[in-house]
PDB file of N, CA and C in Angstrom:
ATOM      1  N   UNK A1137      40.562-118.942-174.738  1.00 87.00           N
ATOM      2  CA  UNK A1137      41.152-119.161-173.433  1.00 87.00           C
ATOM      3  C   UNK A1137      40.934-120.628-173.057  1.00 87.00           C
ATOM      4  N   UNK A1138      41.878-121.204-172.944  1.00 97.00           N
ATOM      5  CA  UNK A1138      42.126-122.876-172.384  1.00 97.00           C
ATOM      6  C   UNK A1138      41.830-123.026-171.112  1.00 97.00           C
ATOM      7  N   UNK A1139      40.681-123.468-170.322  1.00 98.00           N
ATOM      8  CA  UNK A1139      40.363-124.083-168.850  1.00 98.00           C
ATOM      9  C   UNK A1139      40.356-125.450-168.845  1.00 98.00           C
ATOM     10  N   UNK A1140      40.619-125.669-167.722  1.00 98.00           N
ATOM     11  CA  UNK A1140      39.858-126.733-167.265  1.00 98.00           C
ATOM     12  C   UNK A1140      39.846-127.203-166.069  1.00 98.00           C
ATOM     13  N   UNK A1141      38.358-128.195-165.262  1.00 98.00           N
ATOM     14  CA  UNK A1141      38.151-128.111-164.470  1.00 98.00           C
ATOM     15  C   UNK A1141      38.799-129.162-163.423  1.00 98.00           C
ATOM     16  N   UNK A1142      38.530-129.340-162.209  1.00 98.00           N
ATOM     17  CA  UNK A1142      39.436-129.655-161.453  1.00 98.00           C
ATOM     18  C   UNK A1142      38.931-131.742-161.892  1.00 98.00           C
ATOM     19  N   UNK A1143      37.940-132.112-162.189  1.00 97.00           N
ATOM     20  CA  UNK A1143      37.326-133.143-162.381  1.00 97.00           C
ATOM     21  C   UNK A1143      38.060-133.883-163.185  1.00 97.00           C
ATOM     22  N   UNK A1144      38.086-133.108-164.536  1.00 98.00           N
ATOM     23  CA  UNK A1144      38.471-133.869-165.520  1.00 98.00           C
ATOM     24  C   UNK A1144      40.502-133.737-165.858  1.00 98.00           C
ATOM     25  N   UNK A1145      41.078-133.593-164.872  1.00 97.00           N
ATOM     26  CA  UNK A1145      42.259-133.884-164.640  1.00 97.00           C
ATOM     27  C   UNK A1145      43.021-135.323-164.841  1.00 97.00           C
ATOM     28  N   UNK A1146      42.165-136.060-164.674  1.00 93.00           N
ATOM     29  CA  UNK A1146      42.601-137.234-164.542  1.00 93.00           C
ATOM     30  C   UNK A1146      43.784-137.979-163.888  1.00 93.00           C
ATOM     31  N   UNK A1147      44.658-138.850-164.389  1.00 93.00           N
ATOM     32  CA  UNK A1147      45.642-139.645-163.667  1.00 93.00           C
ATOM     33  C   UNK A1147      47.170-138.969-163.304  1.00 93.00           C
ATOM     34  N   UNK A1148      47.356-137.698-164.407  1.00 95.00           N
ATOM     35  CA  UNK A1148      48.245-136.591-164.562  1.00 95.00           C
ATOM     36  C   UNK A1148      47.909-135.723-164.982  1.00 95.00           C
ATOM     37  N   UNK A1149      47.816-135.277-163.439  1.00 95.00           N
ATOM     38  CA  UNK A1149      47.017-133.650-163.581  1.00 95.00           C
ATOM     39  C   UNK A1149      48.222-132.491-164.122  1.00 95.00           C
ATOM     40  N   UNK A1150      49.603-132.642-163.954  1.00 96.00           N
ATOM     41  CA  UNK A1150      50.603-131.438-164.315  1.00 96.00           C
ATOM     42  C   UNK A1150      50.897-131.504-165.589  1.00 96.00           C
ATOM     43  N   UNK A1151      50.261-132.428-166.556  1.00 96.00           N
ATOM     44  CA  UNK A1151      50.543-132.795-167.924  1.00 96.00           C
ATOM     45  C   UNK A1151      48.890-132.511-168.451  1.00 96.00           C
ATOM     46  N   UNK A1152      47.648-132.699-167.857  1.00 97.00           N
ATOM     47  CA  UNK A1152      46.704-132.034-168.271  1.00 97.00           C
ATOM     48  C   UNK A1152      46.732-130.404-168.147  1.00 97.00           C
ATOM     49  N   UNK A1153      47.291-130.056-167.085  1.00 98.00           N
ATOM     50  CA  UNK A1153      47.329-128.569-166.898  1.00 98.00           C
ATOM     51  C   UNK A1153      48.183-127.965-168.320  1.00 98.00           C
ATOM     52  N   UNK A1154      49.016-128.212-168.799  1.00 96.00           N
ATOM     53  CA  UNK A1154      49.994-127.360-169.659  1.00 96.00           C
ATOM     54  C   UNK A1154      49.052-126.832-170.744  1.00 96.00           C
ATOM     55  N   UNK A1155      49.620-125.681-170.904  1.00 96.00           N
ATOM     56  CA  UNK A1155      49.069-124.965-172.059  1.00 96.00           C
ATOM     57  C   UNK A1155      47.780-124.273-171.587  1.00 96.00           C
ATOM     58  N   UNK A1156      46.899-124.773-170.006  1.00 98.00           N
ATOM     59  CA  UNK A1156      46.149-124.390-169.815  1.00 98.00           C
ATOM     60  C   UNK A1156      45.987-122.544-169.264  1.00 98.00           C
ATOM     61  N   UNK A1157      44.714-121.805-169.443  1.00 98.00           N
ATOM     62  CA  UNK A1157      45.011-120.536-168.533  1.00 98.00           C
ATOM     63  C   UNK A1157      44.639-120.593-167.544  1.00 98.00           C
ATOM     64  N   UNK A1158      43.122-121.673-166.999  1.00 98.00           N
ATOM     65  CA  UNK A1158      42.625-121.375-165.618  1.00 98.00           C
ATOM     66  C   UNK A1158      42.424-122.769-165.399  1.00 98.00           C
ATOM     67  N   UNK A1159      42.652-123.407-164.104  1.00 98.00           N
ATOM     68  CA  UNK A1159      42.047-124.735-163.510  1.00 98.00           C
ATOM     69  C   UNK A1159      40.806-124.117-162.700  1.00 98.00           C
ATOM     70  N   UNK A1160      39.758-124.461-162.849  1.00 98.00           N
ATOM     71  CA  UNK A1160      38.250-124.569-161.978  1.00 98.00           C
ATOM     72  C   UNK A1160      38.090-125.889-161.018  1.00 98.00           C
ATOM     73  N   UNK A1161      37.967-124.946-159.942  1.00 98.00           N
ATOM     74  CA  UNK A1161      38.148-126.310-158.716  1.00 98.00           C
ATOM     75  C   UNK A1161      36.547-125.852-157.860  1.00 98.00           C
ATOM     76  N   UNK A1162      35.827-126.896-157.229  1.00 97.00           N
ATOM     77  CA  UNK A1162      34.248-126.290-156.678  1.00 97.00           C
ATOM     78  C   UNK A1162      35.366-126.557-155.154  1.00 97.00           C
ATOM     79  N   UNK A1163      34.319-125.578-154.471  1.00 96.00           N
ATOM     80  CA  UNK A1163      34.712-125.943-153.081  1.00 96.00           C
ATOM     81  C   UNK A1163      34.723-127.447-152.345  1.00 96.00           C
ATOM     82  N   UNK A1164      33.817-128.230-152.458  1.00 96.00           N
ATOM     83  CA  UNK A1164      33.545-129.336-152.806  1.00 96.00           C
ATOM     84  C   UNK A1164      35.100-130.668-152.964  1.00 96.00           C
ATOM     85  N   UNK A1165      35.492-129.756-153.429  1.00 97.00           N
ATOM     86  CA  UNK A1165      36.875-130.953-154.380  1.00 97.00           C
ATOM     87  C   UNK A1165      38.496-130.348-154.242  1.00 97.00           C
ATOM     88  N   UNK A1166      38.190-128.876-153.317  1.00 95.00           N
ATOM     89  CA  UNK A1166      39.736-128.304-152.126  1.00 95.00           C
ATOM     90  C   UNK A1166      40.376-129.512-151.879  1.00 95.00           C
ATOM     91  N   UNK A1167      39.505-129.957-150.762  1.00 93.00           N
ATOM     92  CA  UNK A1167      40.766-130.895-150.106  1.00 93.00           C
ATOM     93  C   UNK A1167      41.143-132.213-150.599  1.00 93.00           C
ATOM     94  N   UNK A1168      41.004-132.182-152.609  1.00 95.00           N
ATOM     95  CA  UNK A1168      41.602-132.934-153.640  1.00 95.00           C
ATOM     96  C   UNK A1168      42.313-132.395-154.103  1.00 95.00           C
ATOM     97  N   UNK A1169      42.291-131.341-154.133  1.00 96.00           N
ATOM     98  CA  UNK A1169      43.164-130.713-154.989  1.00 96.00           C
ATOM     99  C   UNK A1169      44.572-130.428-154.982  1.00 96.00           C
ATOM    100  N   UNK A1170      44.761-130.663-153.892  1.00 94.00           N
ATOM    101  CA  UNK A1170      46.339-130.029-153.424  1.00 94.00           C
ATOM    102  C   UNK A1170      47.568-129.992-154.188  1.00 94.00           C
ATOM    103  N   UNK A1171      47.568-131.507-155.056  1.00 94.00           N
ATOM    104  CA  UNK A1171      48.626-131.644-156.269  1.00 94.00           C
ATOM    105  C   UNK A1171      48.167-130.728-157.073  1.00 94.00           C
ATOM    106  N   UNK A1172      47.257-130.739-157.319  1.00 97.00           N
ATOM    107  CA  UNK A1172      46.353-130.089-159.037  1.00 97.00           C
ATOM    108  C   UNK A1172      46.937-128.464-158.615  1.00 97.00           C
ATOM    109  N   UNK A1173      46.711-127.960-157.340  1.00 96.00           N
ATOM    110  CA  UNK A1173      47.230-126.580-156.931  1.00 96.00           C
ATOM    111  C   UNK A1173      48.652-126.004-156.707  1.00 96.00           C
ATOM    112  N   UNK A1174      49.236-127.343-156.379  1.00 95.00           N
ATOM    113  CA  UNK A1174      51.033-126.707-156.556  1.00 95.00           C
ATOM    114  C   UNK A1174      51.413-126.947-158.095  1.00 95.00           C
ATOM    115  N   UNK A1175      50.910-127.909-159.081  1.00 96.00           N
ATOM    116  CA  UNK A1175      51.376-128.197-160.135  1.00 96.00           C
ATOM    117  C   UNK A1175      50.678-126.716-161.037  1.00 96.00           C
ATOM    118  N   UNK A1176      49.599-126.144-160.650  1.00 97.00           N
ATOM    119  CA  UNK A1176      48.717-125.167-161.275  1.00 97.00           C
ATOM    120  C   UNK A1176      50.146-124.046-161.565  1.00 97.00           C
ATOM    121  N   UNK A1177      50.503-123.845-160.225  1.00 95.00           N
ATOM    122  CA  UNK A1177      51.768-122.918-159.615  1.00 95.00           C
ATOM    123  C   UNK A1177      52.887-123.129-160.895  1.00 95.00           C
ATOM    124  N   UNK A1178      53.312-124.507-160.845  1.00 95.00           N
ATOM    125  CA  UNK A1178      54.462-124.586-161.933  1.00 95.00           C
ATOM    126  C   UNK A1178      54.389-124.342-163.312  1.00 95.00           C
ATOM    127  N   UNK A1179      52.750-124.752-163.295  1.00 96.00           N
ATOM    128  CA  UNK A1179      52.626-124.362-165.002  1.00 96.00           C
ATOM    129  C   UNK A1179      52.233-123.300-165.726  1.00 96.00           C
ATOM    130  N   UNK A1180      52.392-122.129-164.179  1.00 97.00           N
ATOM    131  CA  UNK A1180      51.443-120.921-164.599  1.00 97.00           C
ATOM    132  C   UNK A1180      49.985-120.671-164.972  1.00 97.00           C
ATOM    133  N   UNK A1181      49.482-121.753-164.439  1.00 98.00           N
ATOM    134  CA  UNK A1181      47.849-121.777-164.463  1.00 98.00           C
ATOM    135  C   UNK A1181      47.192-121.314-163.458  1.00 98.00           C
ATOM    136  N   UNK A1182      46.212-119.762-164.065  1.00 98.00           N
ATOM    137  CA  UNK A1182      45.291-119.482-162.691  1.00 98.00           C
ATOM    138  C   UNK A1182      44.271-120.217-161.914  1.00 98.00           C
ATOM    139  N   UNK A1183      43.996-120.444-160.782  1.00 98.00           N
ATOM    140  CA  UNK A1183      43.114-121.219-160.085  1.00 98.00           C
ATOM    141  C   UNK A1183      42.070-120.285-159.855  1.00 98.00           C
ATOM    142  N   UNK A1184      40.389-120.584-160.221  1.00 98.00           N
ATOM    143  CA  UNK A1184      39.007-120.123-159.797  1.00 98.00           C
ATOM    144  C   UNK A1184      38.785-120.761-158.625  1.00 98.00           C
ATOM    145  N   UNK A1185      38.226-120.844-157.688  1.00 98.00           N
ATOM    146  CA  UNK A1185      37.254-121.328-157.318  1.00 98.00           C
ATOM    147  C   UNK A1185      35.802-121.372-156.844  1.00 98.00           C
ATOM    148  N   UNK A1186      34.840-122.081-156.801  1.00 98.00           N
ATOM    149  CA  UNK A1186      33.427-121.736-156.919  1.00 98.00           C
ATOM    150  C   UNK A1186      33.158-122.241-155.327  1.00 98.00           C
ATOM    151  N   UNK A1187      33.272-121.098-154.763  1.00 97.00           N
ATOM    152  CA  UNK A1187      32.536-121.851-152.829  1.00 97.00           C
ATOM    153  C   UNK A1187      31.503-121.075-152.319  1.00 97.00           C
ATOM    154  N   UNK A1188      30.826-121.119-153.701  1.00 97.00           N
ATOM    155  CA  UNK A1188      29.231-120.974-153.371  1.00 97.00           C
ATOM    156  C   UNK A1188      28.733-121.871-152.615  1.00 97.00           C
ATOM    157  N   UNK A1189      27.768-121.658-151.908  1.00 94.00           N
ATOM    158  CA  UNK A1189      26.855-123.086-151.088  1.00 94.00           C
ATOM    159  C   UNK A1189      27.869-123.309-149.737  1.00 94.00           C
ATOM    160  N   UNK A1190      29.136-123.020-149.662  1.00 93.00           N
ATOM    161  CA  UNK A1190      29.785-123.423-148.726  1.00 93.00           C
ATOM    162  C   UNK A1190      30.661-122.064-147.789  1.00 93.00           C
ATOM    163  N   UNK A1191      31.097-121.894-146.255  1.00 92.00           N
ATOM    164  CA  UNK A1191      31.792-120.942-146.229  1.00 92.00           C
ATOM    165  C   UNK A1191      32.889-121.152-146.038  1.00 92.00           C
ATOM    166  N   UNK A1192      33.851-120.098-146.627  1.00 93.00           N
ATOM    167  CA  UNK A1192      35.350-120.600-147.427  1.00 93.00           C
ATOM    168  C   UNK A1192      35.958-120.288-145.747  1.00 93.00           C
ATOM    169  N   UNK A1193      37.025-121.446-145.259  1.00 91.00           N
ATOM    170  CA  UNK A1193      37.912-121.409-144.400  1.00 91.00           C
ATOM    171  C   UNK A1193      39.424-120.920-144.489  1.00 91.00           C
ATOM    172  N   UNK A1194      39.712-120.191-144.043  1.00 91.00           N
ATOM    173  CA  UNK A1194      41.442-120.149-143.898  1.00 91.00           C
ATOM    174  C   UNK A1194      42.002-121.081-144.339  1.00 91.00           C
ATOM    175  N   UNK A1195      43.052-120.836-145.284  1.00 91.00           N
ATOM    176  CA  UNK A1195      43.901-122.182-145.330  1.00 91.00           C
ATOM    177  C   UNK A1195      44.856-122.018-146.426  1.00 91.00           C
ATOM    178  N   UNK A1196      45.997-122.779-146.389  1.00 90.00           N
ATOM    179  CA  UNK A1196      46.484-122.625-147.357  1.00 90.00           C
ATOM    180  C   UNK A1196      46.843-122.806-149.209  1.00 90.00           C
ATOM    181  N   UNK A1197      45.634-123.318-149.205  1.00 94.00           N
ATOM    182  CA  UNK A1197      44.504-123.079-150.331  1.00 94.00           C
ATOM    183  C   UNK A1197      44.548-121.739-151.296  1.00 94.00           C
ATOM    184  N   UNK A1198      44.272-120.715-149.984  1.00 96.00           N
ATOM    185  CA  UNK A1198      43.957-119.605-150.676  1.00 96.00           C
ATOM    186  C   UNK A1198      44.977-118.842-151.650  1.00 96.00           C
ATOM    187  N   UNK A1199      46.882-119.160-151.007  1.00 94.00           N
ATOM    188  CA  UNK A1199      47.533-118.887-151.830  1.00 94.00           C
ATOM    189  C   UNK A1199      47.773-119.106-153.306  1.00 94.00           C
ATOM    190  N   UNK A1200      47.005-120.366-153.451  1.00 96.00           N
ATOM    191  CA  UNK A1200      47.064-120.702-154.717  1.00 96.00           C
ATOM    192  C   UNK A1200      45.921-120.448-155.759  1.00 96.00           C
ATOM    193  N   UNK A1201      45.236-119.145-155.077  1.00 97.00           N
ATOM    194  CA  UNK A1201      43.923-118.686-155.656  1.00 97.00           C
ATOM    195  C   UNK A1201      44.046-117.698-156.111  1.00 97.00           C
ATOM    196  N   UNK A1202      43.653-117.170-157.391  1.00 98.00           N
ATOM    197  CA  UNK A1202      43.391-116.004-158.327  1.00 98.00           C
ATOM    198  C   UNK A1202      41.835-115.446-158.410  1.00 98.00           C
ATOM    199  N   UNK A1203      40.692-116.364-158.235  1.00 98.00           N
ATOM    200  CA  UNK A1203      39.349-115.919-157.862  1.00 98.00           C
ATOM    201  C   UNK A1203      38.860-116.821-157.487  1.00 98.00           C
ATOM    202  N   UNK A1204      37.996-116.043-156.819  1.00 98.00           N
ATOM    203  CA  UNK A1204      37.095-117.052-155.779  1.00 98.00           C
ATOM    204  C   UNK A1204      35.287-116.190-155.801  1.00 98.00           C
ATOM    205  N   UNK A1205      34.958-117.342-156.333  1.00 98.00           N
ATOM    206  CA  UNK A1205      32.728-116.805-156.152  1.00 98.00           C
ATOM    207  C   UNK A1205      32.629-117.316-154.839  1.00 98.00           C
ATOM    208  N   UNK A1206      31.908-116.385-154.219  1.00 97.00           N
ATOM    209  CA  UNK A1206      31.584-117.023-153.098  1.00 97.00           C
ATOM    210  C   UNK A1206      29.728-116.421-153.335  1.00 97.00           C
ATOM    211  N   UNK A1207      29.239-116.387-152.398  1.00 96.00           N
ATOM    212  CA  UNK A1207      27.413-116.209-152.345  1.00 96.00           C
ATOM    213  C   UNK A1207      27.594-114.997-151.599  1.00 96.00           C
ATOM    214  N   UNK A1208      25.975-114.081-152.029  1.00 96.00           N
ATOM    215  CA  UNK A1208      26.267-112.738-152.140  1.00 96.00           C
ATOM    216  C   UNK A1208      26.086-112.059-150.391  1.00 96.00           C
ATOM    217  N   UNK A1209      25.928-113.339-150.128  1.00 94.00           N
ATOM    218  CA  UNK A1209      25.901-112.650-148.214  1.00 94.00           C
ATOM    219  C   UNK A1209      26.943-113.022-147.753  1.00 94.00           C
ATOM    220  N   UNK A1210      28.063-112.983-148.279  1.00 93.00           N
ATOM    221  CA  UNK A1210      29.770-113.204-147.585  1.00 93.00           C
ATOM    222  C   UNK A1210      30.259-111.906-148.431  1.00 93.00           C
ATOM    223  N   UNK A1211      31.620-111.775-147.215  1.00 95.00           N
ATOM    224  CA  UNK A1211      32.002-109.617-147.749  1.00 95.00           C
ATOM    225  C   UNK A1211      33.037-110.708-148.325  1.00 95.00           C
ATOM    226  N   UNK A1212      32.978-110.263-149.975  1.00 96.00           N
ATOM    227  CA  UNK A1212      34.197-110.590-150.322  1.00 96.00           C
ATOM    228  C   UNK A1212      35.050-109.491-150.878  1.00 96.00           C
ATOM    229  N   UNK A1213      34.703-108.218-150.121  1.00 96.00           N
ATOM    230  CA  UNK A1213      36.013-106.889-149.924  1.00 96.00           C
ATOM    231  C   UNK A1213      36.402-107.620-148.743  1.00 96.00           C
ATOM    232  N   UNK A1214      36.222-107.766-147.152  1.00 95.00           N
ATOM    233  CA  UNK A1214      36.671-108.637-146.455  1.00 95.00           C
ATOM    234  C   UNK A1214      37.591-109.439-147.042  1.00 95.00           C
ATOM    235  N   UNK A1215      37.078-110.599-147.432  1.00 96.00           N
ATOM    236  CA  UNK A1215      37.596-111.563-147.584  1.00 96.00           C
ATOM    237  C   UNK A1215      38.598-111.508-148.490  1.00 96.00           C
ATOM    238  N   UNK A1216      38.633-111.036-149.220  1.00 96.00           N
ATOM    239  CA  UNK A1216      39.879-110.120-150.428  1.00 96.00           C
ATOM    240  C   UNK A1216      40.900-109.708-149.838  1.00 96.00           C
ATOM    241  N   UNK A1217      40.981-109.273-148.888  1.00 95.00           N
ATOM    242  CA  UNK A1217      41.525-108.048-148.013  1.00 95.00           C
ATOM    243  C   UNK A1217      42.530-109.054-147.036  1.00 95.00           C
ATOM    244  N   UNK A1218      41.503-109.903-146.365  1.00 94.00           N
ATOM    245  CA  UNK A1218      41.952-110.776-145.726  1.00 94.00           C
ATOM    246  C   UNK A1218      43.270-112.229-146.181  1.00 94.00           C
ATOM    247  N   UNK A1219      42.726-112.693-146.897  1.00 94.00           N
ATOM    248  CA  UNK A1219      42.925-113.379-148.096  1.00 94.00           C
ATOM    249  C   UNK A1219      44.109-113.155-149.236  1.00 94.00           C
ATOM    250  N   UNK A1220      44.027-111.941-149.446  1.00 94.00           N
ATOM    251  CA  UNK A1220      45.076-112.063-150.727  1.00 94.00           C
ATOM    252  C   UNK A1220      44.993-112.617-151.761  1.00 94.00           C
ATOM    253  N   UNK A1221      43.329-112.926-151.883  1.00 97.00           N
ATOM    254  CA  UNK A1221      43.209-113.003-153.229  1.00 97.00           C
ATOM    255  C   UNK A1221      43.107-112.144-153.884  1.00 97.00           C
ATOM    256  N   UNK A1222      43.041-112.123-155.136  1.00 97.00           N
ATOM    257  CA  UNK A1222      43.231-111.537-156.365  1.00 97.00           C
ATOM    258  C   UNK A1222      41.936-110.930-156.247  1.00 97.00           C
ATOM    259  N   UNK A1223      41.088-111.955-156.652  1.00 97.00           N
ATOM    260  CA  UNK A1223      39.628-110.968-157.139  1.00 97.00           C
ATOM    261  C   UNK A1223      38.748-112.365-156.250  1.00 97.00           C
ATOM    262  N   UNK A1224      37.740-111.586-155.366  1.00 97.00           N
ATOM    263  CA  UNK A1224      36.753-112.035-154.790  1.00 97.00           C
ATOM    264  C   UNK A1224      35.474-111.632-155.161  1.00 97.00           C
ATOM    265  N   UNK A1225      34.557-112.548-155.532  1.00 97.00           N
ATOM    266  CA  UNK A1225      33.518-111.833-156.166  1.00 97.00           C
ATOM    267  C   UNK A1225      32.081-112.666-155.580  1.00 97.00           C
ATOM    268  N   UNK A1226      31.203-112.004-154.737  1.00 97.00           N
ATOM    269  CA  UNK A1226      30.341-112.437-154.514  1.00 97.00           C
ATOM    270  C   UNK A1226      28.828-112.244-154.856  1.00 97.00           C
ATOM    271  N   UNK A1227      28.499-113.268-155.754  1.00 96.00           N
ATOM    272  CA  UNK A1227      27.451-113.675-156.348  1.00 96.00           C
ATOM    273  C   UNK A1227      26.920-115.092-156.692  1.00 96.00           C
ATOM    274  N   UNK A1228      25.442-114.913-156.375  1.00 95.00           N
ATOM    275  CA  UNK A1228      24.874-116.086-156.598  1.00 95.00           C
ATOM    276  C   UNK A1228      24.326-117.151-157.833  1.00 95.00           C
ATOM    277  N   UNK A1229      24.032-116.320-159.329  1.00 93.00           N
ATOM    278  CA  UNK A1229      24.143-117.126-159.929  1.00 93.00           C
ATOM    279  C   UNK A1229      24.870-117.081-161.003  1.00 93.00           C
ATOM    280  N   UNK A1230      25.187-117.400-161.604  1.00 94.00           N
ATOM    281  CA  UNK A1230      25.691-117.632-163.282  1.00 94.00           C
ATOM    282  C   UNK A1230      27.200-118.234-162.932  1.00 94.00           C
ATOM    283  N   UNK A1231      27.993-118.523-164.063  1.00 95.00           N
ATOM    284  CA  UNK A1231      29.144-118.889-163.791  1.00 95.00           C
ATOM    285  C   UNK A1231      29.980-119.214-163.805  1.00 95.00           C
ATOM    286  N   UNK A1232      31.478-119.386-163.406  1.00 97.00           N
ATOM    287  CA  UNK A1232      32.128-118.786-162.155  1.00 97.00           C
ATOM    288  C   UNK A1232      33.262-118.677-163.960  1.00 97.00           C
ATOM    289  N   UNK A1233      33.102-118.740-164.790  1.00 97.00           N
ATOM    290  CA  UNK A1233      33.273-118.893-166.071  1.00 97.00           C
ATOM    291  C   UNK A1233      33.588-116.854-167.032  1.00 97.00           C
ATOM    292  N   UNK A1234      32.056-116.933-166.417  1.00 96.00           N
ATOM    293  CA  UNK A1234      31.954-115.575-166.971  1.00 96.00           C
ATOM    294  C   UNK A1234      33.045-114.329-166.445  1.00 96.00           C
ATOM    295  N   UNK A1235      33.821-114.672-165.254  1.00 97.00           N
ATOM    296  CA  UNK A1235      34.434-113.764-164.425  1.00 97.00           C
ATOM    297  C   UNK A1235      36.341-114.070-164.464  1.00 97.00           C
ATOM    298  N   UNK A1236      36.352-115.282-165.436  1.00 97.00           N
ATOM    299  CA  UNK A1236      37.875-115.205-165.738  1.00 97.00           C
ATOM    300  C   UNK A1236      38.669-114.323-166.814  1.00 97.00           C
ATOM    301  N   UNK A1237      39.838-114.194-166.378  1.00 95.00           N
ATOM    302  CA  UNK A1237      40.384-113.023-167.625  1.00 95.00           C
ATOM    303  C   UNK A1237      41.569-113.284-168.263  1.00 95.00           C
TER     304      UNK A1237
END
């Protein structure tokens, strides 16, 4: 399975994405991402994201999300529910790696 993370994208991120299955973005590096997340869209690449340490806000972000770790004291049946993500999974360590498919 081909990832990769939202970091090492570089100068053309819709030409690093191809061929990929998942882009990994930390909560941290959302409000960079925004190209990396509509181009994810065109190339058929699922988006993780890891917003552990942080609590995840509304936004339109989330549409472009397939999973999301969040930390194990946030409901992520809630937030699933709410959200429309795919798969919400809340836990604190290991990672966010082990939970793509």
């Amino acid at each position: 399975m081909q990832i990769i993370h939202f970091a090492d994208l570089g100068e053309s991120p819709r030409d690093a994405l191809q061929g990929k299955r998942w882009l990994i973005v930390s909560a941290k590096e959302l409000h960079q991402a925004t190209g990396a997340l509509m181009f994810s869209e065109l190339e058929d690449v699922l988006v993780a994201v890891d917003h552990r340490g942080v609590i995840p806000e509304d936004g339109l972000w989330m549409r472009a999300v397939h999973l999301l770790l969040v930390d194990e004291k946030t409901d992520a049946v809630g937030l699933q529910q709410q959200s429309g993500i795919t798969r919400v999974i809340a836990q604190n360590a290991g990672d966010i790696e082990q939970h793509l498919w």
